[in-house]
């Protein structure tokens, strides 16, 4: 089977090894970006169908429908580059921070009122989680690049089909759901309310694997238990304080600015932490992560506003979480 390992055909040169590492990083970033694209497309389908069924939310429906579709491929390209540039150490920290924040949010909201908004807020963390998981699972694999090529191809197909589904729903669902002659629209009409349940289970599995991978990727840099304790102790304290602060802010205020303020606070806390226990490359990766978070939030701005209106108007149903 060595004939299928591309690296076995070429001489072992340091520059060539760096080139393969860059290719692997790009492929991991592409898989993560495609996972984010699938998440956004399915949420777009769900929110559109929910708005369509409510006469008072036709303005929100039109806002979702008129989103610029040409930006979807650009979103994948930009996110692929960002995820490829972010180191595994900072990506792992982003995954752990979001997992702690998500667990706190789920436990504090028994009704799941912000579940759809939480799915949108996890975009960049999801990309980092997929990238971390692939990096950990394929570490040292003899055919890792080939496996990543196959994973990227499958992820690309899923993302393309999810975007096609969202385009079909936003264009023809209103007509097809009344005429009852389109199998896809009939299926969504009957079981479209189950999309959040599907996303919740998929994200729970993804972040469970990503958290294990993140801990392993971070711990591999420590030569002793004392070094690990010096890193994990301030990290745990910092993340706990961040979660408490964000929970208090979310209770006191609501709105679009709070989302961006939260991103700045989180990345600022991570920046200060890594100034004391990190490396200079980690600082650069924090700034790249900040750009990635802001890009994802800007791209999902319309859907975030729809979710905020759901919460504000009290129209979010318990089965949607």
Coordinates of C-alpha atoms in Angstrom, one line a residue:
X1 CA 0.0 0.0 0.0
X2 CA 3.0 2.3 0.1
X3 CA 2.4 3.3 -3.5
X4 CA -0.6 5.3 -2.3
X5 CA 1.5 7.4 0.1
X6 CA 2.5 10.4 -1.9
X7 CA 5.4 11.2 0.4
X8 CA 7.1 7.8 -0.2
X9 CA 7.7 8.8 -3.9
X10 CA 9.7 11.8 -3.0
X11 CA 13.1 12.4 -1.2
X12 CA 13.0 13.2 2.5
X13 CA 13.9 16.9 2.4
X14 CA 13.1 19.4 5.2
X15 CA 11.4 21.9 2.9
X16 CA 9.3 19.1 1.4
X17 CA 8.3 17.9 4.9
X18 CA 7.2 21.5 5.6
X19 CA 5.2 21.5 2.4
X20 CA 3.3 18.4 3.3
X21 CA 2.6 19.9 6.8
X22 CA 1.2 23.0 5.1
X23 CA -1.0 20.8 2.8
X24 CA -2.2 18.8 5.7
X25 CA -3.1 22.1 7.6
X26 CA -5.0 23.4 4.5
X27 CA -6.9 20.1 4.2
X28 CA -7.8 20.1 7.9
X29 CA -9.0 23.7 7.6
X30 CA -11.1 22.8 4.6
X31 CA -12.8 20.0 6.4
X32 CA -13.5 22.3 9.3
X33 CA -14.8 25.1 7.0
X34 CA -17.1 22.6 5.3
X35 CA -18.5 21.5 8.6
X36 CA -19.3 25.1 9.5
X37 CA -20.9 25.5 6.1
X38 CA -23.2 22.5 6.6
X39 CA -24.2 23.8 10.1
X40 CA -25.1 27.3 8.6
X41 CA -27.0 25.8 5.7
X42 CA -29.1 23.6 8.0
X43 CA -29.8 26.4 10.4
X44 CA -30.8 28.6 7.4
X45 CA -33.3 25.9 6.3
X46 CA -34.7 25.6 9.8
X47 CA -35.0 29.3 10.5
X48 CA -36.6 30.0 7.1
X49 CA -39.2 27.3 7.5
X50 CA -40.0 28.5 11.0
X51 CA -40.4 32.1 9.8
X52 CA -42.6 31.0 6.9
X53 CA -45.0 29.3 9.3
X54 CA -45.5 32.5 11.3
X55 CA -47.3 35.4 9.5
X56 CA -45.7 37.9 11.9
X57 CA -42.2 37.0 10.8
X58 CA -42.4 37.5 7.1
X59 CA -39.8 40.3 7.2
X60 CA -37.3 37.9 8.8
X61 CA -38.1 35.3 6.2
X62 CA -37.2 37.8 3.4
X63 CA -34.0 38.8 5.2
X64 CA -32.9 35.1 5.3
X65 CA -34.0 34.5 1.7
X66 CA -32.1 37.5 0.3
X67 CA -28.8 36.7 1.8
X68 CA -26.0 36.8 -0.8
X69 CA -25.4 33.3 -1.9
X70 CA -22.2 34.2 -3.7
X71 CA -20.6 34.8 -0.2
X72 CA -21.0 31.1 0.8
X73 CA -18.0 29.8 -1.2
X74 CA -16.0 32.9 -0.1
X75 CA -16.9 32.0 3.5
X76 CA -15.5 28.5 3.1
X77 CA -12.3 29.8 1.4
X78 CA -11.6 32.5 4.1
X79 CA -12.4 30.1 7.0
X80 CA -10.1 27.4 5.4
X81 CA -7.2 29.9 5.4
X82 CA -7.9 31.0 9.0
X83 CA -8.1 27.5 10.3
X84 CA -5.0 26.4 8.4
X85 CA -3.0 29.3 10.0
X86 CA -4.2 28.9 13.5
X87 CA -1.9 26.5 15.5
X88 CA -3.2 23.4 17.1
X89 CA -2.4 24.8 20.6
X90 CA -4.7 27.9 20.2
X91 CA -7.3 25.9 18.3
X92 CA -7.4 23.5 21.2
X93 CA -7.9 26.3 23.7
X94 CA -10.7 27.8 21.7
X95 CA -12.4 24.4 21.6
X96 CA -12.1 23.9 25.4
X97 CA -13.3 27.4 26.1
X98 CA -16.4 27.0 24.0
X99 CA -17.2 23.6 25.5
X100 CA -17.1 25.1 29.0
X101 CA -19.2 28.0 27.9
X102 CA -21.8 25.8 26.1
X103 CA -22.1 23.5 29.1
X104 CA -22.7 26.5 31.3
X105 CA -25.3 28.0 28.9
X106 CA -27.2 24.7 28.6
X107 CA -27.3 24.1 32.3
X108 CA -28.5 27.7 33.0
X109 CA -31.2 27.6 30.4
X110 CA -33.6 24.8 31.1
X111 CA -35.9 25.8 28.2
X112 CA -33.1 25.9 25.7
X113 CA -34.2 29.4 24.6
X114 CA -30.9 30.3 23.0
X115 CA -30.1 27.0 21.4
X116 CA -30.3 28.2 17.8
X117 CA -28.1 31.3 18.7
X118 CA -25.7 29.0 20.4
X119 CA -25.3 26.9 17.3
X120 CA -24.4 30.1 15.3
X121 CA -21.9 31.2 18.0
X122 CA -20.1 27.9 17.8
X123 CA -19.1 28.2 14.1
X124 CA -15.5 29.0 14.6
X125 CA -15.1 26.7 17.6
X126 CA -16.6 23.9 15.5
X127 CA -14.0 24.5 12.7
X128 CA -11.2 24.4 15.3
X129 CA -12.7 21.3 16.9
X130 CA -12.8 19.4 13.6
X131 CA -9.3 20.5 12.8
X132 CA -8.0 19.5 16.2
X133 CA -9.8 16.1 16.0
X134 CA -8.3 15.3 12.6
X135 CA -4.8 16.5 13.7
X136 CA -5.0 14.2 16.7
X137 CA -6.5 11.1 15.0
X138 CA -4.2 11.2 12.0
X139 CA -1.0 12.1 13.9
X140 CA 1.7 9.7 12.8
X141 CA -0.6 7.9 10.3
X142 CA 1.4 6.7 7.3
X143 CA -1.2 7.8 4.8
X144 CA -2.5 10.9 6.7
X145 CA -2.5 13.2 3.6
X146 CA -4.5 10.7 1.5
X147 CA -7.0 10.3 4.4
X148 CA -7.3 14.1 4.6
X149 CA -7.9 14.3 0.9
X150 CA -10.7 11.8 1.2
X151 CA -12.2 13.6 4.2
X152 CA -12.0 17.0 2.4
X153 CA -13.8 15.5 -0.6
X154 CA -16.6 14.0 1.5
X155 CA -16.9 17.2 3.5
X156 CA -17.0 19.3 0.3
X157 CA -19.8 17.1 -1.1
X158 CA -21.9 17.4 2.1
X159 CA -21.4 21.2 2.2
X160 CA -22.4 21.5 -1.5
X161 CA -25.5 19.4 -1.0
X162 CA -26.4 21.4 2.2
X163 CA -26.1 24.7 0.3
X164 CA -28.2 23.3 -2.5
X165 CA -30.9 22.3 0.0
X166 CA -30.8 25.8 1.5
X167 CA -31.1 27.4 -1.9
X168 CA -34.0 25.1 -2.9
X169 CA -35.9 25.8 0.3
X170 CA -35.5 29.6 0.1
X171 CA -36.6 29.5 -3.5
X172 CA -39.3 26.9 -3.8
X173 CA -40.3 25.7 -0.3
X174 CA -43.3 28.0 0.0
X175 CA -44.7 26.8 -3.3
X176 CA -43.8 23.1 -2.9
X177 CA -45.1 22.9 0.7
X178 CA -48.5 24.0 -0.5
X179 CA -48.6 21.9 -3.7
X180 CA -47.2 18.8 -1.9
X181 CA -45.4 17.4 -4.9
X182 CA -41.7 17.8 -3.9
X183 CA -40.3 15.0 -1.8
X184 CA -37.7 17.1 -0.1
X185 CA -40.1 19.9 0.9
X186 CA -42.7 17.4 2.1
X187 CA -40.0 15.8 4.3
X188 CA -39.1 19.1 5.7
X189 CA -42.7 20.0 6.3
X190 CA -43.2 16.8 8.3
X191 CA -39.9 16.6 10.2
X192 CA -38.1 19.9 9.7
X193 CA -38.6 20.8 13.4
X194 CA -36.1 18.0 14.2
X195 CA -33.2 19.8 12.6
X196 CA -32.0 21.4 16.0
X197 CA -32.2 17.9 17.6
X198 CA -30.0 16.5 14.8
X199 CA -27.5 19.4 15.1
X200 CA -27.4 19.1 18.9
X201 CA -26.5 15.5 18.8
X202 CA -23.9 15.9 16.0
X203 CA -22.3 18.9 17.8
X204 CA -22.2 17.0 21.1
X205 CA -20.3 14.1 19.5
X206 CA -18.0 16.4 17.6
X207 CA -17.1 18.5 20.6
X208 CA -16.7 15.4 22.8
X209 CA -14.0 14.1 20.4
X210 CA -12.5 17.6 19.9
X211 CA -12.2 18.1 23.7
X212 CA -10.3 14.8 24.1
X213 CA -8.1 15.7 21.2
X214 CA -7.5 19.3 22.5
X215 CA -6.4 18.0 25.9
X216 CA -4.0 15.5 24.3
X217 CA -2.6 18.1 21.9
X218 CA -1.9 20.6 24.7
X219 CA -0.4 18.0 27.1
X220 CA 2.1 16.7 24.5
X221 CA 4.1 20.0 24.8
X222 CA 4.8 19.4 28.5
X223 CA 7.8 17.5 29.7
X224 CA 6.7 17.1 33.3
X225 CA 3.6 17.2 35.5
X226 CA 4.8 20.4 37.1
X227 CA 4.8 22.2 33.7
X228 CA 1.3 20.9 32.9
X229 CA 0.0 22.2 36.3
X230 CA 1.6 25.6 35.8
X231 CA -0.3 25.9 32.5
X232 CA -3.7 24.3 33.4
X233 CA -4.1 26.1 36.7
X234 CA -4.2 29.7 35.4
X235 CA -6.1 28.4 32.3
X236 CA -8.9 26.9 34.5
X237 CA -9.2 30.0 36.6
X238 CA -9.2 32.3 33.5
X239 CA -11.9 30.3 31.7
X240 CA -14.1 30.0 34.9
X241 CA -14.0 33.8 35.4
X242 CA -14.8 34.4 31.7
X243 CA -17.8 32.1 31.8
X244 CA -19.1 33.8 35.0
X245 CA -18.6 37.2 33.5
X246 CA -20.4 36.3 30.2
X247 CA -23.3 34.7 32.1
X248 CA -23.8 38.0 34.0
X249 CA -23.5 40.1 30.9
X250 CA -26.1 38.0 29.1
X251 CA -28.6 38.4 31.9
X252 CA -28.2 42.2 32.1
X253 CA -28.2 43.0 28.4
X254 CA -29.1 41.6 25.1
X255 CA -28.4 42.7 21.5
X256 CA -26.0 42.4 18.6
X257 CA -23.2 44.3 20.3
X258 CA -23.1 41.8 23.2
X259 CA -22.0 39.0 20.8
X260 CA -19.0 41.0 19.5
X261 CA -18.2 42.3 23.0
X262 CA -18.1 38.7 24.2
X263 CA -15.7 37.7 21.5
X264 CA -13.4 40.6 22.3
X265 CA -13.4 39.7 26.1
X266 CA -12.8 36.0 25.4
X267 CA -9.9 36.6 23.0
X268 CA -8.5 39.3 25.3
X269 CA -8.5 36.9 28.2
X270 CA -6.8 34.2 26.1
X271 CA -4.3 36.8 24.9
X272 CA -3.3 37.8 28.5
X273 CA -3.1 34.2 29.6
X274 CA -0.8 33.2 26.7
X275 CA 1.4 36.3 27.4
X276 CA 2.3 34.6 30.7
X277 CA 2.3 30.9 29.9
X278 CA 2.4 30.7 26.1
X279 CA 4.7 31.3 23.2
X280 CA 5.0 34.3 20.8
X281 CA 3.4 32.2 18.0
X282 CA 0.4 31.7 20.2
X283 CA -0.1 35.4 20.4
X284 CA -0.2 35.7 16.6
X285 CA -2.7 32.8 16.5
X286 CA -5.0 34.5 19.0
X287 CA -5.2 37.5 16.6
X288 CA -6.0 35.1 13.7
X289 CA -8.6 33.4 15.8
X290 CA -10.2 36.8 16.6
X291 CA -10.5 37.5 12.9
X292 CA -12.0 34.1 12.3
X293 CA -14.6 34.6 15.0
X294 CA -15.6 38.0 13.7
X295 CA -15.8 36.7 10.2
X296 CA -18.2 33.9 11.2
X297 CA -20.4 36.3 13.2
X298 CA -20.5 38.9 10.4
X299 CA -21.5 36.2 7.9
X300 CA -24.3 34.9 10.1
X301 CA -25.5 38.4 11.1
X302 CA -28.9 38.0 9.6
X303 CA -29.6 34.6 11.3
X304 CA -28.3 35.9 14.6
X305 CA -30.8 38.8 14.4
X306 CA -33.6 36.3 13.7
X307 CA -32.6 34.3 16.7
X308 CA -32.5 37.4 18.9
X309 CA -36.0 38.4 17.8
X310 CA -37.2 34.9 18.6
X311 CA -36.0 35.2 22.1
X312 CA -37.2 38.8 22.5
X313 CA -40.7 38.1 21.2
X314 CA -41.0 34.8 23.1
X315 CA -41.7 32.9 19.9
X316 CA -39.0 30.3 20.3
X317 CA -40.6 26.9 20.9
X318 CA -39.2 24.4 23.4
X319 CA -38.9 21.7 20.8
X320 CA -36.5 23.8 18.8
X321 CA -33.7 23.3 21.3

